[in-house]
Structures are given as structure tokens and as C-alpha cells.
Amino acid sequence: MIIVLVLLLAASANTLRLDKRERRMDRQLEIALPAAEAATLVSIRRAAKTSRWNMIYRFANYRPDIVYFLRPVYVLLAGVMSAAAVLYVNQLLRFPGHYAAIAAAVVAVLVVRGLFGWQRRLFANQLFQQLPDAVQLVTSTVRSGLPVNEAFRTIAREMPQPTSGQFAIVCSELNLGRSPEEVVEEIYQRTGVAEYAMFAVTLAVQLKTGGSLAETLQTLGETVGQRVALAARAKALAGEVIFSSRALTLAPLIVGGLLYWINPQSIDLLLFDPEGNMLLAYAACSVVMGHFVIRWMIRRETAL
């Protein structure tokens, strides 16, 4: 157990060292590029290694082409700390060492995948909510007689994050000679927001066949706005179920704490008896699995 804890501490120190090195490279990038653009661009070094580390990224649920507000090194540290917490709890429950090691590894992987997935969903949700304003800005720019490329530059300058960051990448690719519909479609491929695919198809059809691009974009903006409002209403209607799932998850902890405070001997069986330890582990796993199953069902039923 001491060897495992030492290895975890060594891994934490190594991740902090790598984070310090990455911060130094980011500072050098900020010197070379304007501050507004450097914060929104994806690391070129990570993008170049995507194919090499593709399996590891998929295992960790990590997308190198998305800017995470919680740095990946901190996510890895959270996984290491969760594994250490499992090993520490095992000192009280006294399960066999190999069982504790397997449980610590599983918990660490689930924590890392969960944090990356949660950030990616939050990133996509922010893009989805800001898309109607972005489409409206493109429509107003096109109506004034300016090209679509200038509308994208305006979005990169005036829209909040993360939309401005994605369109900063779009402007960089437009400067290399790519077409507007291709770069907008790549936003969909990077983020998974289906409305950007609709945006790309609209641009492709109108720019190649002709017609009133402003009218089509206005219709698209109204459609996307209705989808955003519908998603917000579905989330509001599911609020009662979300609160119930959280209450059901926290109820065993609250009831167990109250019982231990009133009569500690009633909980001793779960903490100091081998069969009680098995029951406690089974109950904890059941509660956690039930919580995530309910969240998955809510997410599936409220998805557009």
C-alpha cells in the first residue's frame, strides 16, 4: 500500500512538472500571438499528436481539439486523488489488496472520463446557446453588403467564448484559402453540435446555387432559436426529476450520518464486520450506479 501511495505521489509530481512546462509554452505563444487569439487557439503540439495518441484520448474521453476550462493536468490529478481516496477508505474496510487496486483504477478512469465528458457537454451547450446570436450577426453583416468572411471575423472579435474561439480558428483557416462551408462543418466535427452542420449545409447550398443568403440565414436563425428555447424548456421540465435523483443519492449519506450521530453502535456492523463491509460497498455502488443511470435517462429523453 505504501508503494502504491508513493507511485501516486510521483505521478502527481510528474503531472505538475508537465503542467509547468505547458504553461511556459503558452506564455511563449502569447508573446508570439495577440492575447485574444492565443487563448482561443488549440495547441498545435497536441493537434499534431492526435493520431499517435488517438486510442489513449478515446479511452480517457479527451478531445485535443477542444479548449477545456479545467486543464487536463488537473483532471488527471483528480483521478489520482480519487484513487488515493479509495485506497485510504480500504484501510478502514480492509478488503483484499488486489480488489482495492482494481477499484481504485476503475474509479480513477471513471473520474477522468466523467470530468472530460462534463466539460465537453458544457462546451457544446454554450456553443449551442450562442449560435442564434452568431447566425443573426452573420445575417446582419450579409444584409449590409459585406461578405461572409467578414461576418466570421466580426463573430471572432465580438462574440463571447467559446464561439469567438471557434470562429478565430475559422478565420485562420479562411486565410489559408478554404471555403466557408468547409470550415463551419469542421466546427461540427470538432464539437458535435448538430446545428453547425445545418449552418454549413445552408452556406454550401446558397453560395453554390445562388439566392438570398440573408433570408435563408434568417430562417435558420429562427429555427435554431426555437431549438434553443425548446431545449431550455425540456431541461426545466426535467428539473424535478434531476432534483429527485440528487436527493435519492444524498439520502443514504444523510440518514447514515444521523444514525451514526444518534447511535454509533448501529453503524459499527457496516464498518468493522467483513459482511457489513461487503454490504456497505454493495450499497455505495448501487447508489452511484443508480444516480448515473437516472442522469443518462434524463439526458437521452431531453436531447433534441
mmCIF file of C-alpha atoms in Angstrom:
data_model
loop_
_atom_site.group_PDB
_atom_site.id
_atom_site.type_symbol
_atom_site.label_atom_id
_atom_site.label_comp_id
_atom_site.label_asym_id
_atom_site.label_seq_id
_atom_site.Cartn_x
_atom_site.Cartn_y
_atom_site.Cartn_z
ATOM 1 C CA MET A 1 0.000 0.000 0.000
ATOM 2 C CA ILE A 2 2.870 2.380 0.810
ATOM 3 C CA ILE A 3 4.466 1.623 -2.580
ATOM 4 C CA VAL A 4 1.199 2.423 -4.361
ATOM 5 C CA LEU A 5 0.835 5.716 -2.498
ATOM 6 C CA VAL A 6 4.448 6.642 -3.333
ATOM 7 C CA LEU A 7 3.791 5.903 -7.012
ATOM 8 C CA LEU A 8 0.668 8.065 -6.929
ATOM 9 C CA LEU A 9 2.623 10.937 -5.382
ATOM 10 C CA ALA A 10 5.330 10.534 -8.030
ATOM 11 C CA ALA A 11 2.694 10.618 -10.772
ATOM 12 C CA SER A 12 1.202 13.787 -9.263
ATOM 13 C CA ALA A 13 4.623 15.471 -9.147
ATOM 14 C CA ASN A 14 5.267 14.495 -12.763
ATOM 15 C CA THR A 15 1.935 15.910 -13.936
ATOM 16 C CA LEU A 16 2.646 19.182 -12.109
ATOM 17 C CA ARG A 17 6.044 19.362 -13.810
ATOM 18 C CA LEU A 18 4.444 18.812 -17.217
ATOM 19 C CA ASP A 19 1.822 21.436 -16.439
ATOM 20 C CA LYS A 20 4.530 23.955 -15.576
ATOM 21 C CA ARG A 21 6.241 23.221 -18.871
ATOM 22 C CA GLU A 22 2.995 23.627 -20.802
ATOM 23 C CA ARG A 23 2.298 26.934 -19.066
ATOM 24 C CA ARG A 24 5.755 28.160 -20.130
ATOM 25 C CA MET A 25 4.983 27.197 -23.734
ATOM 26 C CA ASP A 26 1.628 29.004 -23.505
ATOM 27 C CA ARG A 27 3.385 32.156 -22.320
ATOM 28 C CA GLN A 28 5.755 31.958 -25.277
ATOM 29 C CA LEU A 29 2.724 31.508 -27.572
ATOM 30 C CA GLU A 30 1.051 34.583 -26.069
ATOM 31 C CA ILE A 31 4.197 36.599 -26.826
ATOM 32 C CA ALA A 32 4.158 35.442 -30.456
ATOM 33 C CA LEU A 33 0.379 35.901 -30.962
ATOM 34 C CA PRO A 34 -2.116 38.520 -29.750
ATOM 35 C CA ALA A 35 -3.555 37.690 -26.322
ATOM 36 C CA ALA A 36 -7.136 37.448 -27.613
ATOM 37 C CA GLU A 37 -6.182 34.832 -30.203
ATOM 38 C CA ALA A 38 -3.698 32.819 -28.146
ATOM 39 C CA ALA A 39 -6.316 31.946 -25.541
ATOM 40 C CA THR A 40 -8.698 30.594 -28.173
ATOM 41 C CA LEU A 41 -6.371 28.549 -30.367
ATOM 42 C CA VAL A 42 -5.870 24.838 -29.830
ATOM 43 C CA SER A 43 -2.351 23.658 -29.045
ATOM 44 C CA ILE A 44 -0.561 22.829 -32.330
ATOM 45 C CA ARG A 45 1.621 20.345 -30.497
ATOM 46 C CA ARG A 46 -1.428 18.421 -29.224
ATOM 47 C CA ALA A 47 -3.144 18.539 -32.629
ATOM 48 C CA ALA A 48 -0.053 17.071 -34.328
ATOM 49 C CA LYS A 49 -0.046 14.104 -31.957
ATOM 50 C CA THR A 50 -3.730 13.302 -32.320
ATOM 51 C CA SER A 51 -3.248 10.213 -34.485
ATOM 52 C CA ARG A 52 -0.442 8.905 -32.284
ATOM 53 C CA TRP A 53 -2.426 9.186 -29.052
ATOM 54 C CA ASN A 54 -5.871 8.577 -30.521
ATOM 55 C CA MET A 55 -6.528 5.372 -28.559
ATOM 56 C CA ILE A 56 -5.448 6.928 -25.256
ATOM 57 C CA TYR A 57 -7.549 10.022 -25.904
ATOM 58 C CA ARG A 58 -10.577 7.890 -26.695
ATOM 59 C CA PHE A 59 -10.024 5.830 -23.546
ATOM 60 C CA ALA A 60 -9.855 8.984 -21.421
ATOM 61 C CA ASN A 61 -12.788 10.634 -23.289
ATOM 62 C CA TYR A 62 -10.462 13.517 -24.202
ATOM 63 C CA ARG A 63 -10.672 15.653 -27.350
ATOM 64 C CA PRO A 64 -7.429 17.553 -28.073
ATOM 65 C CA ASP A 65 -9.200 19.967 -30.434
ATOM 66 C CA ILE A 66 -11.399 21.408 -27.663
ATOM 67 C CA VAL A 67 -10.207 24.079 -25.234
ATOM 68 C CA TYR A 68 -11.092 22.833 -21.729
ATOM 69 C CA PHE A 69 -11.625 25.406 -18.994
ATOM 70 C CA LEU A 70 -10.275 22.862 -16.486
ATOM 71 C CA ARG A 71 -6.760 21.976 -17.615
ATOM 72 C CA PRO A 72 -6.166 18.268 -18.398
ATOM 73 C CA VAL A 73 -3.412 18.044 -15.803
ATOM 74 C CA TYR A 74 -5.907 18.932 -13.069
ATOM 75 C CA VAL A 75 -8.297 16.286 -14.364
ATOM 76 C CA LEU A 76 -5.513 13.707 -14.103
ATOM 77 C CA LEU A 77 -4.734 14.900 -10.584
ATOM 78 C CA ALA A 78 -8.413 14.479 -9.684
ATOM 79 C CA GLY A 79 -8.241 10.891 -10.946
ATOM 80 C CA VAL A 80 -5.101 10.244 -8.890
ATOM 81 C CA MET A 81 -6.678 11.755 -5.777
ATOM 82 C CA SER A 82 -9.829 9.671 -6.218
ATOM 83 C CA ALA A 83 -7.711 6.510 -6.495
ATOM 84 C CA ALA A 84 -5.823 7.504 -3.339
ATOM 85 C CA ALA A 85 -9.149 8.110 -1.566
ATOM 86 C CA VAL A 86 -10.323 4.607 -2.488
ATOM 87 C CA LEU A 87 -7.092 3.116 -1.122
ATOM 88 C CA TYR A 88 -7.454 5.152 2.062
ATOM 89 C CA VAL A 89 -11.043 4.013 2.586
ATOM 90 C CA ASN A 90 -9.871 0.455 2.066
ATOM 91 C CA GLN A 91 -7.680 0.864 5.162
ATOM 92 C CA LEU A 92 -10.906 1.057 7.161
ATOM 93 C CA LEU A 93 -12.897 -1.578 5.276
ATOM 94 C CA ARG A 94 -9.940 -3.999 4.919
ATOM 95 C CA PHE A 95 -10.796 -5.544 1.558
ATOM 96 C CA PRO A 96 -8.083 -7.632 -0.179
ATOM 97 C CA GLY A 97 -5.345 -5.529 -1.734
ATOM 98 C CA HIS A 98 -5.955 -6.590 -5.355
ATOM 99 C CA TYR A 99 -9.666 -5.761 -5.052
ATOM 100 C CA ALA A 100 -8.802 -2.316 -3.714
ATOM 101 C CA ALA A 101 -6.278 -1.738 -6.517
ATOM 102 C CA ILE A 102 -8.844 -2.693 -9.195
ATOM 103 C CA ALA A 103 -11.492 -0.474 -7.587
ATOM 104 C CA ALA A 104 -9.033 2.449 -7.373
ATOM 105 C CA ALA A 105 -8.099 2.080 -11.051
ATOM 106 C CA VAL A 106 -11.764 1.892 -12.121
ATOM 107 C CA VAL A 107 -12.691 4.940 -10.028
ATOM 108 C CA ALA A 108 -9.750 6.933 -11.409
ATOM 109 C CA VAL A 109 -10.724 6.133 -15.013
ATOM 110 C CA LEU A 110 -14.381 6.982 -14.372
ATOM 111 C CA VAL A 111 -13.467 10.288 -12.720
ATOM 112 C CA VAL A 112 -11.183 11.288 -15.615
ATOM 113 C CA ARG A 113 -13.731 10.281 -18.264
ATOM 114 C CA GLY A 114 -16.544 11.964 -16.350
ATOM 115 C CA LEU A 115 -14.719 15.272 -15.943
ATOM 116 C CA PHE A 116 -13.685 15.393 -19.595
ATOM 117 C CA GLY A 117 -17.184 14.429 -20.734
ATOM 118 C CA TRP A 118 -18.807 17.003 -18.441
ATOM 119 C CA GLN A 119 -16.559 19.770 -19.792
ATOM 120 C CA ARG A 120 -17.235 18.720 -23.375
ATOM 121 C CA ARG A 121 -21.015 18.755 -22.813
ATOM 122 C CA LEU A 122 -20.768 22.169 -21.155
ATOM 123 C CA PHE A 123 -18.651 23.439 -24.060
ATOM 124 C CA ALA A 124 -21.158 22.147 -26.631
ATOM 125 C CA ASN A 125 -24.106 23.554 -24.673
ATOM 126 C CA GLN A 126 -22.540 27.024 -24.602
ATOM 127 C CA LEU A 127 -21.911 26.876 -28.348
ATOM 128 C CA PHE A 128 -25.479 25.737 -28.924
ATOM 129 C CA GLN A 129 -26.969 28.597 -26.865
ATOM 130 C CA GLN A 130 -24.785 31.231 -28.553
ATOM 131 C CA LEU A 131 -25.434 30.002 -32.103
ATOM 132 C CA PRO A 132 -28.663 32.022 -32.704
ATOM 133 C CA ASP A 133 -26.794 35.257 -31.919
ATOM 134 C CA ALA A 134 -23.940 34.199 -34.215
ATOM 135 C CA VAL A 135 -26.337 33.433 -37.084
ATOM 136 C CA GLN A 136 -28.122 36.749 -36.514
ATOM 137 C CA LEU A 137 -24.796 38.564 -36.662
ATOM 138 C CA VAL A 138 -23.930 36.822 -39.940
ATOM 139 C CA THR A 139 -27.368 37.750 -41.322
ATOM 140 C CA SER A 140 -26.965 41.424 -40.394
ATOM 141 C CA THR A 141 -23.478 41.539 -41.897
ATOM 142 C CA VAL A 142 -24.628 39.936 -45.167
ATOM 143 C CA ARG A 143 -27.623 42.306 -45.390
ATOM 144 C CA SER A 144 -25.255 45.258 -45.126
ATOM 145 C CA GLY A 145 -23.414 44.026 -48.233
ATOM 146 C CA LEU A 146 -20.293 42.562 -46.610
ATOM 147 C CA PRO A 147 -19.051 39.034 -47.427
ATOM 148 C CA VAL A 148 -19.480 36.021 -45.153
ATOM 149 C CA ASN A 149 -15.772 36.004 -44.311
ATOM 150 C CA GLU A 150 -16.078 39.452 -42.752
ATOM 151 C CA ALA A 151 -19.074 38.240 -40.728
ATOM 152 C CA PHE A 152 -16.942 35.411 -39.333
ATOM 153 C CA ARG A 153 -14.218 37.889 -38.363
ATOM 154 C CA THR A 154 -16.831 40.007 -36.590
ATOM 155 C CA ILE A 155 -18.003 36.957 -34.628
ATOM 156 C CA ALA A 156 -14.402 36.173 -33.643
ATOM 157 C CA ARG A 157 -13.996 39.729 -32.335
ATOM 158 C CA GLU A 158 -17.346 40.447 -30.663
ATOM 159 C CA MET A 159 -18.936 37.158 -29.576
ATOM 160 C CA PRO A 160 -18.129 35.675 -26.139
ATOM 161 C CA GLN A 161 -16.290 32.434 -25.605
ATOM 162 C CA PRO A 162 -16.375 29.677 -26.770
ATOM 163 C CA THR A 163 -17.965 30.867 -30.042
ATOM 164 C CA SER A 164 -15.300 33.518 -30.608
ATOM 165 C CA GLY A 165 -12.560 30.923 -30.151
ATOM 166 C CA GLN A 166 -14.071 28.561 -32.701
ATOM 167 C CA PHE A 167 -14.511 31.343 -35.241
ATOM 168 C CA ALA A 168 -10.947 32.519 -34.620
ATOM 169 C CA ILE A 169 -9.898 29.082 -35.861
ATOM 170 C CA VAL A 170 -12.349 29.509 -38.767
ATOM 171 C CA CYS A 171 -10.755 32.842 -39.739
ATOM 172 C CA SER A 172 -7.297 31.283 -39.631
ATOM 173 C CA GLU A 173 -8.425 28.529 -41.995
ATOM 174 C CA LEU A 174 -10.173 31.012 -44.291
ATOM 175 C CA ASN A 175 -6.896 32.892 -44.629
ATOM 176 C CA LEU A 176 -5.390 29.643 -45.931
ATOM 177 C CA GLY A 177 -7.913 29.559 -48.777
ATOM 178 C CA ARG A 178 -10.574 27.167 -47.506
ATOM 179 C CA SER A 179 -14.266 27.691 -48.252
ATOM 180 C CA PRO A 180 -16.680 28.991 -45.569
ATOM 181 C CA GLU A 181 -18.901 25.893 -45.605
ATOM 182 C CA GLU A 182 -15.926 23.579 -45.040
ATOM 183 C CA VAL A 183 -14.613 25.445 -42.011
ATOM 184 C CA VAL A 184 -18.098 25.703 -40.465
ATOM 185 C CA GLU A 185 -18.566 21.958 -40.977
ATOM 186 C CA GLU A 186 -15.303 21.372 -39.135
ATOM 187 C CA ILE A 187 -16.786 23.170 -36.117
ATOM 188 C CA TYR A 188 -19.489 20.496 -36.138
ATOM 189 C CA GLN A 189 -16.862 17.755 -36.405
ATOM 190 C CA ARG A 190 -14.872 19.209 -33.504
ATOM 191 C CA THR A 191 -17.734 19.950 -31.134
ATOM 192 C CA GLY A 192 -20.577 17.649 -32.177
ATOM 193 C CA VAL A 193 -23.169 20.486 -32.236
ATOM 194 C CA ALA A 194 -25.555 19.380 -34.982
ATOM 195 C CA GLU A 195 -26.805 22.908 -35.685
ATOM 196 C CA TYR A 196 -23.406 23.829 -37.109
ATOM 197 C CA ALA A 197 -23.888 21.087 -39.696
ATOM 198 C CA MET A 198 -27.171 22.761 -40.648
ATOM 199 C CA PHE A 199 -25.315 26.071 -40.849
ATOM 200 C CA ALA A 200 -22.661 24.536 -43.123
ATOM 201 C CA VAL A 201 -25.252 22.961 -45.429
ATOM 202 C CA THR A 202 -27.099 26.294 -45.705
ATOM 203 C CA LEU A 203 -23.907 28.110 -46.649
ATOM 204 C CA ALA A 204 -22.923 25.419 -49.162
ATOM 205 C CA VAL A 205 -26.303 25.463 -50.923
ATOM 206 C CA GLN A 206 -26.648 29.245 -51.062
ATOM 207 C CA LEU A 207 -23.068 30.012 -52.065
ATOM 208 C CA LYS A 208 -23.069 27.424 -54.875
ATOM 209 C CA THR A 209 -26.603 27.769 -56.239
ATOM 210 C CA GLY A 210 -27.259 31.434 -55.529
ATOM 211 C CA GLY A 211 -30.283 33.069 -53.963
ATOM 212 C CA SER A 212 -30.895 35.313 -50.993
ATOM 213 C CA LEU A 213 -28.388 34.205 -48.378
ATOM 214 C CA ALA A 214 -29.680 36.716 -45.819
ATOM 215 C CA GLU A 215 -33.258 35.370 -45.974
ATOM 216 C CA THR A 216 -32.091 31.785 -45.661
ATOM 217 C CA LEU A 217 -29.837 32.629 -42.716
ATOM 218 C CA GLN A 218 -32.684 34.483 -41.029
ATOM 219 C CA THR A 219 -34.875 31.390 -41.327
ATOM 220 C CA LEU A 220 -32.032 29.256 -39.987
ATOM 221 C CA GLY A 221 -31.558 31.662 -37.059
ATOM 222 C CA GLU A 222 -35.247 31.461 -36.172
ATOM 223 C CA THR A 223 -35.153 27.646 -36.337
ATOM 224 C CA VAL A 224 -32.062 27.416 -34.146
ATOM 225 C CA GLY A 225 -33.566 29.908 -31.688
ATOM 226 C CA GLN A 226 -36.681 27.737 -31.387
ATOM 227 C CA ARG A 227 -34.492 24.682 -30.760
ATOM 228 C CA VAL A 228 -32.603 26.526 -28.027
ATOM 229 C CA ALA A 229 -35.878 27.561 -26.381
ATOM 230 C CA LEU A 230 -37.206 24.005 -26.660
ATOM 231 C CA ALA A 231 -34.037 22.592 -25.075
ATOM 232 C CA ALA A 232 -34.318 25.075 -22.193
ATOM 233 C CA ARG A 233 -37.965 24.118 -21.659
ATOM 234 C CA ALA A 234 -37.126 20.397 -21.677
ATOM 235 C CA LYS A 235 -34.402 20.990 -19.094
ATOM 236 C CA ALA A 236 -36.812 22.978 -16.937
ATOM 237 C CA LEU A 237 -39.424 20.221 -17.114
ATOM 238 C CA ALA A 238 -36.785 17.665 -16.131
ATOM 239 C CA GLY A 239 -35.695 19.761 -13.134
ATOM 240 C CA GLU A 240 -37.955 17.846 -10.741
ATOM 241 C CA VAL A 241 -36.508 14.518 -11.845
ATOM 242 C CA ILE A 242 -32.957 15.872 -11.556
ATOM 243 C CA PHE A 243 -33.645 17.103 -8.021
ATOM 244 C CA SER A 244 -35.199 13.744 -7.109
ATOM 245 C CA SER A 245 -32.153 11.846 -8.374
ATOM 246 C CA ARG A 246 -29.809 14.039 -6.346
ATOM 247 C CA ALA A 247 -31.998 13.689 -3.264
ATOM 248 C CA LEU A 248 -32.048 9.901 -3.629
ATOM 249 C CA THR A 249 -28.257 9.884 -3.973
ATOM 250 C CA LEU A 250 -27.653 12.041 -0.894
ATOM 251 C CA ALA A 251 -30.361 10.467 1.277
ATOM 252 C CA PRO A 252 -28.286 7.392 2.327
ATOM 253 C CA LEU A 253 -25.370 9.618 3.354
ATOM 254 C CA ILE A 254 -27.598 11.957 5.369
ATOM 255 C CA VAL A 255 -29.550 9.142 7.032
ATOM 256 C CA GLY A 256 -26.372 7.203 7.770
ATOM 257 C CA GLY A 257 -24.737 10.281 9.304
ATOM 258 C CA LEU A 258 -27.772 10.942 11.501
ATOM 259 C CA LEU A 259 -27.875 7.310 12.664
ATOM 260 C CA TYR A 260 -24.175 7.387 13.485
ATOM 261 C CA TRP A 261 -24.636 10.645 15.393
ATOM 262 C CA ILE A 262 -27.599 9.288 17.386
ATOM 263 C CA ASN A 263 -26.352 5.728 17.947
ATOM 264 C CA PRO A 264 -22.842 4.888 16.665
ATOM 265 C CA GLN A 265 -23.262 1.206 17.514
ATOM 266 C CA SER A 266 -25.899 0.861 14.796
ATOM 267 C CA ILE A 267 -23.287 1.628 12.111
ATOM 268 C CA ASP A 268 -20.396 -0.347 13.598
ATOM 269 C CA LEU A 269 -21.590 -3.510 11.853
ATOM 270 C CA LEU A 270 -21.072 -1.878 8.452
ATOM 271 C CA LEU A 271 -17.635 -0.521 9.326
ATOM 272 C CA PHE A 272 -15.948 -3.268 11.338
ATOM 273 C CA ASP A 273 -17.588 -6.526 10.258
ATOM 274 C CA PRO A 274 -16.445 -8.195 6.974
ATOM 275 C CA GLU A 275 -20.004 -8.977 5.901
ATOM 276 C CA GLY A 276 -21.033 -5.446 6.824
ATOM 277 C CA ASN A 277 -18.198 -4.114 4.681
ATOM 278 C CA MET A 278 -19.489 -6.097 1.727
ATOM 279 C CA LEU A 279 -22.994 -4.735 2.257
ATOM 280 C CA LEU A 280 -21.672 -1.184 2.540
ATOM 281 C CA ALA A 281 -19.642 -1.499 -0.674
ATOM 282 C CA TYR A 282 -22.633 -3.015 -2.490
ATOM 283 C CA ALA A 283 -24.930 -0.227 -1.267
ATOM 284 C CA ALA A 284 -22.470 2.512 -2.310
ATOM 285 C CA CYS A 285 -22.014 1.002 -5.792
ATOM 286 C CA SER A 286 -25.778 0.606 -6.197
ATOM 287 C CA VAL A 287 -26.470 4.235 -5.255
ATOM 288 C CA VAL A 288 -23.771 5.588 -7.574
ATOM 289 C CA MET A 289 -24.858 3.401 -10.496
ATOM 290 C CA GLY A 290 -28.492 4.366 -9.968
ATOM 291 C CA HIS A 291 -27.585 8.060 -9.968
ATOM 292 C CA PHE A 292 -25.709 7.819 -13.271
ATOM 293 C CA VAL A 293 -28.409 5.672 -14.877
ATOM 294 C CA ILE A 294 -31.032 8.287 -13.994
ATOM 295 C CA ARG A 295 -28.802 11.059 -15.392
ATOM 296 C CA TRP A 296 -28.303 9.074 -18.603
ATOM 297 C CA MET A 297 -32.051 8.569 -18.979
ATOM 298 C CA ILE A 298 -32.725 12.276 -18.425
ATOM 299 C CA ARG A 299 -30.059 13.295 -20.929
ATOM 300 C CA ARG A 300 -31.409 10.855 -23.518
ATOM 301 C CA GLU A 301 -35.036 11.984 -23.115
ATOM 302 C CA THR A 302 -34.240 15.720 -23.184
ATOM 303 C CA ALA A 303 -31.861 15.571 -26.153
ATOM 304 C CA LEU A 304 -33.161 17.212 -29.334
#
